[in-house]
Amino acid sequence: MSDLQRATNVVYQAHHVSRSKRGQVVGTREGFRGCTVWLTGLSGAGKTTVGFALEEYLVSHGIPCYSLDGDNIRQGLNRNLGFTSVDREENIRRIAEVAKLFADAGLVCITSFISPFTKDRQEAKKIHVQSGLPFFEVFIDAPLEVCESRDVKGLYKKARAGEIKGFTGIDSPFEKPESPDLVLKTGEISANECIQQVVELLKEQNIVPTGVTEEVTELFVPENKLDLALSDAKTLPTVSITKLDLQWVQVLAEGWASPLKGFMREREFLQVLHFNTLLDGGNINLSVPIVLPVSKESKEKLDSCAAFALEYKGCRVAILRNPEFYDHRKEERCARQWGTTCPQHPYIKMVMEGGDWLVGGDLELIIFCLILTSCLNLLFCLRNPVHNGHALLMQDTKQRLLERGYKNPVLLLHPLGGWTKDDDVPLDWRIKQHAAVLEEGVLDPASTIVAIFPSPMMYAGPTEVQWHCRARMIAGANFYIVGRDPAGMPHPETKQSLYEPTHGAKVLTMAPGLPSVEIIPFRVAAYNKTKRSMDFYDKERHQEFEFISGTKMRRMARSGENPPDGFMANKAWKVLTEYYSSLQKDE
């Protein structure tokens, strides 16, 4: 390297675009975040594992990032370098220069290299410091015996046998960092814990903004402050809320609408109504207004109050602090949220009959009930009973995830628990039907979690399906299965589909602010008359298929008619017919 002729007429050229300007357009969150996270440690310590996992995590949360890995670099940029002391030094120098360019472009650059010598790492840091770029040295600290036990490539074994000379940790030293910015003991903590520690470091250094990590914002009063809050609530003026309002209180309190801290104030309401996102603190998808309507009389009574209690059937369930009242422009809200103002639409009818004012504020729940949520890979949302076509789609998605390398995809079967229109099957009967599907083994009970999503149903089509998806993303879902006409219904007047049936899936795949969930659109499933089972539709064999709509399914169940064999598990169908029989008895 020292024999190369060096140019003497090289002058650094200044960029026309500042880092501040670059930060406004790089990634989904404004602000310059360029830096280098330098992972150093023995071979097998976990640098590549942590590096790529951290890259995936940051990118999924809207932070532009790129991971440089030792093996990858030596296949390209540094393929002409060996492992002599001179070549090792040059290897690290080149990597540091490349990392500096990535950081200057506004990316979080992660480097995963053994980089065993202190002077080389100090030189890498110096390259960044001279350019005014943050550099974080992270020591991946795993004992030699742990690294040898992970020896996937067999390098330690070869080094012990003398087949590889100068191998770091065996016959070449590793100089541990004296004062790294972070130490990750990968022999003691999981990869996820390592990632969270790095993210916390980046938060402390204002690289990752607070709130970017989709922390669940629960609004329950802490147990040690509950008595004080209950006493406070008894002295406050009250406003009566409906059962629908109470369901939204539960949605907010459990954190499904994070980062909201209560019912929307006007600024949040306008952002959601016009942009389907919350813009303060990033670009966070939230497509439906979560608002509390109140009457003119309540507004006049409470307008000057710093706080008031929300009362349901005589019970004070929550406190709303620092309230803000604003005009409930019902027609405009309905036109934007539903794309129609048809007064026969069941949710629009409730909006129009509700209060003429909206009030937002910070919510504190003082009487509550917890509902199970779960972190998982795969999500399926239902307001209807499960038939074998649904099961086929879920089974197919699970198989695709296994083929992609996921070890144990878990399905969250997540029925809607809030208000639904009168002709939908009620929650308790849907739960019974889902239990029958699991009992018959149509879905695997060992890899399926059934939990309740407390949100009301709004029947707002593509607008609402974004809400369904982002709420499950908050719960930890990595994949979201979306079907035809999600959150749709027939137009109350024309009886035609209120929304084009394919638009929900199309909109969801394009929706901003859903970075950490992958959308999996339905493949069309129908009843195969030849196979006598649900199957993926093939238009070349159209005559073999029969489409059994939800309307037809409900009509058959109501009349006591059995569906074709293979359409639904027998016990599950029996639950459905029992429900409709109970309606007839009530009548």
Coordinates of C-alpha atoms in Angstrom, one line a residue:
M1 CA 0.0 0.0 0.0
S2 CA 2.9 2.4 0.8
D3 CA 4.3 2.1 -2.8
L4 CA 1.2 3.7 -4.3
Q5 CA 1.7 7.2 -5.8
R6 CA -0.5 9.7 -4.0
A7 CA -2.2 12.6 -5.8
T8 CA -1.2 16.1 -4.6
N9 CA -3.9 18.1 -6.4
V10 CA -6.9 16.7 -4.5
V11 CA -9.1 19.4 -2.8
Y12 CA -12.2 18.6 -0.7
Q13 CA -15.4 19.9 -2.3
A14 CA -18.1 21.2 0.0
H15 CA -21.7 20.0 -0.5
H16 CA -24.4 22.4 -1.6
V17 CA -26.9 20.5 0.6
S18 CA -26.5 20.9 4.4
R19 CA -27.0 18.0 6.8
S20 CA -30.0 19.8 8.2
K21 CA -31.7 19.9 4.7
R22 CA -30.7 16.3 4.1
G23 CA -32.3 15.3 7.4
Q24 CA -35.6 16.7 6.3
V25 CA -35.9 14.2 3.4
V26 CA -34.1 11.1 4.6
G27 CA -36.4 8.6 6.3
T28 CA -39.9 9.1 7.5
R29 CA -39.0 11.3 10.5
E30 CA -37.4 14.7 10.0
G31 CA -34.1 15.5 11.6
F32 CA -30.5 14.7 10.8
R33 CA -29.6 11.4 12.5
G34 CA -26.3 10.5 10.8
C35 CA -23.9 8.6 13.0
T36 CA -21.9 5.4 13.2
V37 CA -22.5 2.6 15.7
W38 CA -19.2 0.6 15.7
L39 CA -19.7 -3.0 17.0
T40 CA -16.4 -4.6 18.0
G41 CA -15.8 -8.0 19.5
L42 CA -14.4 -11.5 19.0
S43 CA -15.5 -13.7 16.1
G44 CA -18.8 -15.3 17.2
A45 CA -19.5 -12.7 19.8
G46 CA -22.7 -11.7 18.0
K47 CA -21.8 -8.6 16.1
T48 CA -23.5 -9.6 12.8
T49 CA -26.6 -10.8 14.7
V50 CA -26.9 -7.6 16.7
G51 CA -26.0 -5.4 13.7
F52 CA -28.6 -6.8 11.3
A53 CA -31.3 -7.0 13.9
L54 CA -30.6 -3.4 14.9
E55 CA -30.8 -2.3 11.3
E56 CA -34.1 -4.1 10.9
Y57 CA -35.5 -2.5 14.0
L58 CA -34.5 1.0 13.2
V59 CA -35.7 0.9 9.6
S60 CA -39.0 -0.6 10.7
H61 CA -39.4 2.5 12.9
G62 CA -38.7 5.0 10.2
I63 CA -35.0 5.6 11.0
P64 CA -32.8 5.2 7.8
C65 CA -30.0 2.8 8.5
Y66 CA -27.4 0.6 6.9
S67 CA -25.3 -2.2 8.3
L68 CA -21.8 -2.9 7.1
D69 CA -20.6 -6.4 7.8
G70 CA -17.1 -7.7 7.8
D71 CA -17.7 -10.7 5.5
N72 CA -19.7 -8.6 3.0
I73 CA -17.1 -5.9 2.8
R74 CA -14.3 -8.4 2.2
Q75 CA -16.3 -9.7 -0.8
G76 CA -16.3 -6.3 -2.5
L77 CA -14.6 -3.1 -1.4
N78 CA -11.8 -4.9 0.5
R79 CA -11.5 -8.1 -1.4
N80 CA -7.8 -7.2 -2.3
L81 CA -6.9 -7.2 1.4
G82 CA -5.6 -10.1 3.4
F83 CA -5.0 -10.4 7.2
T84 CA -1.5 -9.0 7.6
S85 CA -1.2 -6.2 10.2
V86 CA -0.9 -3.7 7.4
D87 CA -4.0 -5.0 5.6
R88 CA -6.0 -5.2 8.8
E89 CA -5.3 -1.6 9.5
E90 CA -6.2 -0.6 5.9
N91 CA -9.4 -2.7 6.2
I92 CA -10.6 -0.7 9.2
R93 CA -9.5 2.6 7.7
R94 CA -11.6 2.0 4.5
I95 CA -14.6 0.9 6.6
A96 CA -14.4 4.0 8.7
E97 CA -14.3 6.2 5.7
V98 CA -17.3 4.5 4.1
A99 CA -19.2 4.6 7.4
K100 CA -18.4 8.3 7.6
L101 CA -20.0 8.8 4.2
F102 CA -23.1 6.9 5.2
A103 CA -23.4 8.9 8.4
D104 CA -22.9 12.2 6.5
A105 CA -25.8 11.1 4.2
G106 CA -28.0 11.0 7.3
L107 CA -28.1 7.3 8.0
V108 CA -27.3 5.4 11.1
C109 CA -24.4 3.3 9.9
I110 CA -23.8 0.1 11.9
T111 CA -20.4 -1.6 11.4
S112 CA -19.8 -5.2 12.5
F113 CA -16.1 -5.8 12.5
I114 CA -13.7 -7.6 14.9
S115 CA -11.4 -4.5 14.8
P116 CA -9.2 -6.0 17.5
F117 CA -6.7 -3.1 17.9
T118 CA -7.3 0.0 20.0
K119 CA -5.4 2.3 17.7
D120 CA -7.4 1.3 14.6
R121 CA -10.7 1.9 16.4
Q122 CA -9.4 5.3 17.7
E123 CA -8.5 6.2 14.2
A124 CA -12.0 5.3 13.0
K125 CA -13.5 7.5 15.7
K126 CA -11.1 10.3 14.8
I127 CA -12.3 10.2 11.1
H128 CA -15.8 10.8 12.3
V129 CA -15.0 13.4 15.0
Q130 CA -13.0 15.5 12.4
S131 CA -16.1 15.6 10.3
G132 CA -18.4 16.5 13.2
L133 CA -20.2 13.1 13.1
P134 CA -21.2 11.1 16.2
F135 CA -19.4 7.8 16.7
F136 CA -20.5 5.2 19.3
E137 CA -18.2 2.3 20.2
V138 CA -20.2 -0.7 21.3
F139 CA -18.2 -3.6 22.8
I140 CA -19.9 -7.0 22.0
D141 CA -18.5 -8.7 25.1
A142 CA -18.8 -12.5 24.9
P143 CA -16.2 -14.8 26.6
L144 CA -13.9 -16.8 24.4
E145 CA -15.5 -20.1 25.4
V146 CA -19.0 -18.7 24.4
C147 CA -17.6 -17.6 21.0
E148 CA -15.9 -21.0 20.4
S149 CA -19.2 -22.7 21.2
R150 CA -20.9 -20.7 18.5
D151 CA -18.2 -21.5 16.0
V152 CA -20.5 -21.9 13.0
K153 CA -17.7 -21.6 10.4
G154 CA -15.3 -23.8 12.3
L155 CA -12.6 -21.1 12.4
Y156 CA -11.7 -21.5 16.1
K157 CA -11.3 -25.2 15.6
K158 CA -9.0 -24.6 12.6
A159 CA -7.0 -22.0 14.6
R160 CA -6.6 -24.3 17.5
A161 CA -5.3 -26.9 15.1
G162 CA -2.8 -24.4 13.6
E163 CA -4.5 -24.3 10.2
I164 CA -5.2 -20.6 10.6
K165 CA -2.5 -18.3 11.8
G166 CA -3.0 -14.9 13.5
F167 CA -6.6 -15.7 14.5
T168 CA -7.9 -13.1 16.9
G169 CA -8.4 -14.6 20.4
I170 CA -6.2 -17.6 19.8
D171 CA -2.8 -16.5 18.6
S172 CA -3.5 -12.8 18.0
P173 CA -4.7 -10.5 20.7
F174 CA -8.0 -8.7 21.0
E175 CA -7.5 -5.4 22.8
K176 CA -10.7 -4.7 24.7
P177 CA -12.1 -1.2 24.6
E178 CA -11.2 0.8 27.7
S179 CA -14.2 3.1 27.7
P180 CA -16.8 2.1 25.2
D181 CA -20.1 3.9 24.9
L182 CA -21.9 0.6 25.6
V183 CA -21.1 -3.0 26.6
L184 CA -23.4 -5.8 25.4
K185 CA -22.8 -9.1 27.2
T186 CA -24.3 -11.3 24.5
G187 CA -23.6 -14.5 26.5
E188 CA -26.0 -13.3 29.2
I189 CA -28.8 -11.3 27.4
S190 CA -30.9 -11.9 24.3
A191 CA -30.5 -10.1 21.0
N192 CA -33.7 -8.2 21.6
E193 CA -32.3 -6.9 24.9
C194 CA -29.1 -5.9 23.2
I195 CA -31.1 -3.9 20.6
Q196 CA -33.1 -2.1 23.2
Q197 CA -29.9 -1.1 25.0
V198 CA -28.5 0.3 21.8
V199 CA -31.7 2.1 21.0
E200 CA -31.7 3.7 24.5
L201 CA -28.1 4.9 23.9
L202 CA -29.3 6.5 20.6
K203 CA -32.2 8.1 22.4
E204 CA -29.9 9.6 25.0
Q205 CA -27.8 11.0 22.2
N206 CA -30.9 12.4 20.4
I207 CA -30.3 10.2 17.4
V208 CA -33.5 8.2 17.9
P209 CA -36.4 10.5 18.9
T210 CA -38.4 9.7 22.0
G211 CA -41.7 8.0 21.1
V212 CA -40.3 6.4 17.9
T213 CA -40.3 2.9 19.4
E214 CA -44.1 2.6 19.6
E215 CA -44.2 2.3 23.3
V216 CA -47.7 1.5 24.5
T217 CA -49.2 4.5 26.3
E218 CA -51.5 3.1 28.9
L219 CA -53.8 5.5 30.7
F220 CA -54.6 3.6 33.9
V221 CA -54.0 5.5 37.1
P222 CA -51.0 3.8 38.9
E223 CA -52.1 1.7 41.8
N224 CA -50.2 3.9 44.3
K225 CA -52.1 6.9 43.2
L226 CA -55.5 5.3 42.7
D227 CA -57.0 6.2 46.1
L228 CA -56.1 9.9 45.5
A229 CA -57.6 9.8 42.0
L230 CA -60.8 8.2 43.2
S231 CA -61.2 10.9 45.9
D232 CA -60.5 13.6 43.3
A233 CA -63.1 12.2 41.0
K234 CA -65.8 12.4 43.7
T235 CA -65.3 16.2 44.0
L236 CA -65.2 16.9 40.2
P237 CA -68.1 17.9 38.0
T238 CA -69.3 15.1 35.7
V239 CA -70.4 14.4 32.2
S240 CA -72.4 11.3 31.3
I241 CA -71.0 9.1 28.6
T242 CA -72.6 6.4 26.4
K243 CA -71.6 2.7 26.1
L244 CA -70.0 3.6 22.8
D245 CA -67.9 6.4 24.6
L246 CA -67.0 3.9 27.3
Q247 CA -65.6 1.5 24.7
W248 CA -63.4 4.2 23.3
V249 CA -62.3 5.0 26.9
Q250 CA -61.1 1.4 27.1
V251 CA -59.4 1.5 23.7
L252 CA -57.5 4.6 24.8
A253 CA -56.7 3.4 28.3
E254 CA -55.2 0.1 27.1
G255 CA -52.9 1.9 24.7
W256 CA -54.4 0.8 21.3
A257 CA -54.3 4.4 20.1
S258 CA -50.7 5.1 21.4
P259 CA -49.3 7.8 21.6
L260 CA -52.7 9.5 22.3
K261 CA -53.0 10.4 25.9
G262 CA -56.7 10.9 25.8
F263 CA -59.5 11.9 23.5
M264 CA -58.3 14.0 20.6
R265 CA -57.9 17.8 20.9
E266 CA -58.7 19.8 17.8
R267 CA -55.2 19.8 16.4
E268 CA -55.0 16.0 16.6
F269 CA -58.6 15.7 15.2
L270 CA -57.7 17.8 12.2
Q271 CA -54.5 15.9 11.5
V272 CA -56.4 12.6 11.5
L273 CA -59.4 13.8 9.6
H274 CA -57.3 15.4 6.8
F275 CA -54.1 13.3 6.7
N276 CA -55.0 10.0 8.4
T277 CA -51.9 10.5 10.5
L278 CA -50.6 12.1 13.7
L279 CA -47.9 14.5 12.6
D280 CA -46.5 15.7 15.9
G281 CA -43.4 13.5 16.8
G282 CA -43.3 11.8 13.4
N283 CA -45.6 10.3 10.8
I284 CA -47.9 8.0 12.8
N285 CA -50.8 6.4 11.1
L286 CA -54.1 7.0 12.8
S287 CA -57.0 7.1 10.4
V288 CA -60.1 7.5 12.6
P289 CA -61.1 10.3 15.0
I290 CA -61.2 9.1 18.6
V291 CA -63.4 11.9 20.1
L292 CA -65.8 12.5 22.9
P293 CA -69.0 14.3 21.8
V294 CA -70.8 16.3 24.4
S295 CA -74.0 18.5 24.4
K296 CA -74.0 22.3 24.3
E297 CA -75.3 22.2 27.9
S298 CA -72.3 20.1 29.1
K299 CA -69.9 22.3 27.2
E300 CA -71.2 25.4 28.9
K301 CA -71.2 23.8 32.3
L302 CA -67.6 22.4 32.0
D303 CA -65.9 25.0 29.8
S304 CA -64.0 26.6 32.6
C305 CA -63.1 23.4 34.5
A306 CA -59.5 22.2 34.7
A307 CA -60.8 18.6 35.0
F308 CA -64.1 16.6 35.1
A309 CA -65.1 13.0 35.6
L310 CA -66.6 10.7 33.0
E311 CA -69.7 9.0 34.4
Y312 CA -71.3 5.8 33.0
K313 CA -74.6 4.7 34.5
G314 CA -73.8 6.5 37.7
C315 CA -70.3 5.3 38.1
R316 CA -67.3 7.6 37.7
V317 CA -64.9 5.7 35.5
A318 CA -62.3 8.2 34.4
I319 CA -61.0 11.8 34.7
L320 CA -60.4 14.1 31.8
R321 CA -57.9 16.8 32.6
N322 CA -57.0 20.0 30.7
P323 CA -60.1 19.8 28.5
E324 CA -60.4 21.5 25.1
F325 CA -63.8 22.0 23.6
Y326 CA -64.3 22.5 19.8
D327 CA -67.1 22.4 17.3
H328 CA -68.3 18.9 16.2
R329 CA -68.7 19.5 12.4
K330 CA -70.7 16.3 11.9
E331 CA -71.4 16.4 8.2
E332 CA -67.8 17.3 7.3
R333 CA -66.5 14.6 9.7
C334 CA -68.8 11.9 8.2
A335 CA -68.0 12.9 4.6
R336 CA -64.2 12.6 5.2
Q337 CA -64.3 9.5 7.5
W338 CA -66.9 7.5 5.6
G339 CA -67.0 9.1 2.2
T340 CA -70.8 9.4 2.6
T341 CA -73.2 11.2 4.9
C342 CA -76.0 8.7 4.4
P343 CA -78.1 9.0 7.6
Q344 CA -79.0 5.3 7.5
H345 CA -75.4 4.2 8.0
P346 CA -75.5 2.9 11.5
Y347 CA -72.4 4.6 12.9
I348 CA -73.1 7.9 11.0
K349 CA -76.6 7.8 12.6
M350 CA -75.0 7.8 16.0
V351 CA -72.6 10.6 15.1
M352 CA -75.5 12.8 13.9
E353 CA -77.5 12.1 17.0
G354 CA -74.5 12.8 19.3
G355 CA -73.4 16.0 20.9
D356 CA -72.7 19.2 18.9
W357 CA -69.3 19.7 20.6
L358 CA -66.2 17.6 21.0
V359 CA -63.9 17.7 24.0
G360 CA -60.4 16.4 24.1
G361 CA -58.0 16.1 27.0
D362 CA -55.7 13.9 29.1
L363 CA -57.5 10.7 30.2
E364 CA -57.0 8.9 33.5
L365 CA -58.9 5.6 33.9
I366 CA -59.8 4.9 37.5
I367 CA -62.1 1.9 37.1
F368 CA -60.9 -0.6 34.5
C369 CA -60.7 -4.2 33.3
L370 CA -57.7 -5.7 31.6
I371 CA -58.0 -7.6 28.3
L372 CA -55.3 -10.0 27.1
T373 CA -52.9 -8.8 24.4
S374 CA -49.9 -10.6 22.9
C375 CA -46.8 -10.1 20.9
L376 CA -46.9 -12.2 17.8
N377 CA -46.0 -12.7 14.2
L378 CA -49.3 -12.9 12.5
L379 CA -52.7 -11.2 12.9
F380 CA -56.2 -11.9 11.7
C381 CA -59.0 -9.6 12.6
L382 CA -62.6 -10.7 12.6
R383 CA -66.1 -9.3 13.1
N384 CA -67.6 -12.5 11.6
P385 CA -67.5 -16.3 12.3
V386 CA -64.5 -18.2 11.0
H387 CA -65.1 -20.6 8.1
N388 CA -62.6 -22.9 6.4
G389 CA -61.7 -20.3 3.8
H390 CA -60.5 -18.0 6.6
A391 CA -58.6 -20.9 8.0
L392 CA -57.0 -21.8 4.6
L393 CA -55.7 -18.2 4.4
M394 CA -54.3 -18.3 7.9
Q395 CA -52.7 -21.7 7.3
D396 CA -51.2 -20.6 4.0
T397 CA -49.8 -17.5 5.6
K398 CA -48.2 -19.5 8.4
Q399 CA -46.6 -21.8 5.9
R400 CA -45.2 -18.9 3.9
L401 CA -43.7 -17.5 7.1
L402 CA -42.1 -20.8 7.9
E403 CA -40.6 -20.9 4.5
R404 CA -39.1 -17.5 5.1
G405 CA -37.3 -18.8 8.1
Y406 CA -39.6 -17.9 11.0
K407 CA -39.4 -20.7 13.6
N408 CA -42.8 -20.5 15.3
P409 CA -45.3 -18.0 13.8
V410 CA -48.1 -17.3 16.3
L411 CA -51.6 -16.4 15.1
L412 CA -53.6 -13.8 17.0
L413 CA -57.3 -14.4 16.3
H414 CA -58.6 -11.1 17.4
P415 CA -62.3 -10.6 17.3
L416 CA -63.7 -7.1 17.6
G417 CA -65.2 -6.6 21.0
G418 CA -66.9 -3.1 20.7
W419 CA -70.1 -2.0 19.2
T420 CA -71.3 -3.7 15.9
K421 CA -74.4 -3.3 13.9
D422 CA -77.5 -5.3 14.9
D423 CA -77.3 -8.0 12.2
D424 CA -73.7 -8.9 13.0
V425 CA -73.1 -12.0 15.2
P426 CA -72.5 -10.8 18.8
L427 CA -69.1 -11.2 20.4
D428 CA -70.1 -14.0 22.9
W429 CA -71.3 -16.2 20.1
R430 CA -68.3 -15.4 17.9
I431 CA -66.0 -16.5 20.8
K432 CA -68.0 -19.8 21.1
Q433 CA -67.7 -20.3 17.3
H434 CA -63.9 -19.6 17.4
A435 CA -63.5 -22.0 20.3
A436 CA -65.3 -24.7 18.2
V437 CA -62.9 -24.1 15.3
L438 CA -59.9 -24.6 17.6
E439 CA -61.5 -27.6 19.2
E440 CA -61.9 -29.3 15.8
G441 CA -58.3 -28.6 14.9
V442 CA -59.1 -26.4 11.9
L443 CA -56.6 -23.9 13.5
D444 CA -53.8 -25.1 15.7
P445 CA -54.6 -24.3 19.3
A446 CA -50.8 -24.5 20.2
S447 CA -49.9 -21.6 17.9
T448 CA -53.1 -19.6 18.1
I449 CA -54.0 -16.9 20.7
V450 CA -57.6 -15.6 20.9
A451 CA -57.9 -12.2 22.4
I452 CA -60.5 -9.3 22.2
F453 CA -59.9 -6.0 20.4
P454 CA -62.1 -3.6 22.4
S455 CA -62.7 -1.1 19.5
P456 CA -66.2 -0.4 18.2
M457 CA -66.8 -1.2 14.5
M458 CA -67.3 1.9 12.3
Y459 CA -67.9 0.3 8.9
A460 CA -65.6 3.0 7.3
G461 CA -63.9 0.7 4.8
P462 CA -60.3 1.5 3.7
T463 CA -60.1 4.4 6.3
E464 CA -61.0 2.1 9.1
V465 CA -58.9 -0.9 8.1
Q466 CA -55.8 1.3 8.7
W467 CA -57.0 1.8 12.3
H468 CA -57.4 -2.0 12.7
C469 CA -53.9 -2.6 11.4
R470 CA -52.0 0.1 13.3
A471 CA -53.7 -0.9 16.6
R472 CA -52.4 -4.5 16.1
M473 CA -49.0 -3.1 15.2
I474 CA -49.0 -1.4 18.6
A475 CA -49.8 -4.8 20.1
G476 CA -46.7 -6.3 18.4
A477 CA -48.1 -7.9 15.3
N478 CA -45.5 -8.3 12.5
F479 CA -47.8 -9.4 9.7
Y480 CA -51.4 -8.4 9.1
I481 CA -53.8 -10.4 6.8
V482 CA -56.3 -8.3 5.0
G483 CA -59.2 -9.6 2.9
R484 CA -61.8 -8.3 0.5
D485 CA -63.9 -5.3 1.6
P486 CA -62.4 -5.0 5.1
A487 CA -64.6 -2.9 7.4
G488 CA -67.1 -2.6 4.6
M489 CA -70.9 -3.0 4.3
P490 CA -73.6 -2.6 1.7
H491 CA -74.8 1.0 1.1
P492 CA -77.9 1.4 3.2
E493 CA -79.9 2.9 0.3
T494 CA -78.5 1.2 -2.9
K495 CA -77.5 -2.1 -1.2
Q496 CA -74.4 -2.1 -3.4
S497 CA -70.9 -2.3 -1.8
L498 CA -70.3 1.0 0.0
Y499 CA -66.6 0.6 -0.8
E500 CA -64.9 -1.0 -3.8
P501 CA -64.0 -4.5 -2.3
T502 CA -60.3 -4.5 -3.3
H503 CA -59.5 -0.9 -2.2
G504 CA -59.1 -1.8 1.5
A505 CA -56.1 -4.1 0.8
K506 CA -54.7 -1.7 -1.8
V507 CA -54.9 1.3 0.5
L508 CA -53.4 -0.6 3.4
T509 CA -50.3 -1.7 1.4
M510 CA -49.7 2.0 0.6
A511 CA -50.6 3.6 3.9
P512 CA -47.9 5.7 5.6
G513 CA -46.9 5.4 9.2
L514 CA -47.2 1.6 9.4
P515 CA -43.4 0.8 9.4
S516 CA -43.2 -2.3 11.5
V517 CA -46.0 -4.5 10.1
E518 CA -46.1 -6.3 6.7
I519 CA -49.4 -6.4 4.9
I520 CA -50.4 -9.8 3.5
P521 CA -53.4 -9.4 1.2
F522 CA -55.9 -12.3 0.9
R523 CA -55.7 -14.7 -1.9
V524 CA -59.2 -15.3 -3.0
A525 CA -60.7 -18.5 -1.5
A526 CA -63.9 -20.1 -2.5
Y527 CA -65.7 -23.5 -2.1
N528 CA -64.3 -26.1 -4.5
K529 CA -67.2 -28.3 -5.5
T530 CA -64.9 -31.0 -6.9
K531 CA -62.6 -31.2 -3.8
R532 CA -65.5 -30.5 -1.5
S533 CA -63.4 -28.1 0.5
M534 CA -62.3 -24.5 0.5
D535 CA -59.6 -23.8 -2.0
F536 CA -57.7 -20.9 -3.6
Y537 CA -59.8 -19.7 -6.6
D538 CA -58.5 -20.4 -10.1
K539 CA -60.3 -18.5 -12.8
E540 CA -59.2 -21.1 -15.3
R541 CA -61.4 -23.6 -13.4
H542 CA -64.2 -21.2 -12.5
Q543 CA -67.0 -23.8 -13.0
E544 CA -65.5 -25.8 -10.1
F545 CA -66.0 -23.0 -7.5
E546 CA -68.9 -21.6 -5.6
F547 CA -68.7 -18.3 -3.8
I548 CA -70.6 -18.4 -0.5
S549 CA -71.0 -14.9 0.8
G550 CA -71.4 -13.9 4.4
T551 CA -75.0 -12.9 3.6
K552 CA -75.7 -16.4 2.1
M553 CA -73.9 -18.1 5.1
R554 CA -76.1 -16.2 7.6
R555 CA -79.2 -17.0 5.6
M556 CA -78.4 -20.7 5.6
A557 CA -77.7 -20.7 9.4
R558 CA -80.9 -18.8 10.1
S559 CA -83.0 -21.3 8.1
G560 CA -81.2 -24.3 9.7
E561 CA -79.7 -25.4 6.4
N562 CA -76.3 -27.1 6.4
P563 CA -73.6 -25.7 4.3
P564 CA -71.6 -27.9 1.8
D565 CA -69.2 -30.4 3.4
G566 CA -65.9 -28.7 4.1
F567 CA -67.2 -25.1 4.2
M568 CA -67.0 -24.8 8.0
A569 CA -66.2 -27.1 10.9
N570 CA -69.3 -29.0 12.0
K571 CA -69.2 -27.8 15.7
A572 CA -68.5 -24.3 14.6
W573 CA -71.6 -24.3 12.3
K574 CA -73.7 -25.8 15.1
V575 CA -72.8 -22.7 17.2
L576 CA -73.9 -20.4 14.4
T577 CA -77.3 -22.2 13.9
E578 CA -77.8 -22.2 17.7
Y579 CA -77.3 -18.4 17.7
Y580 CA -80.0 -17.8 15.0
S581 CA -82.3 -20.3 16.7
S582 CA -82.0 -18.2 19.9
L583 CA -83.0 -15.1 18.0
Q584 CA -86.2 -16.8 16.7
K585 CA -87.1 -17.9 20.3
D586 CA -86.6 -14.4 21.5
E587 CA -88.9 -13.1 18.8

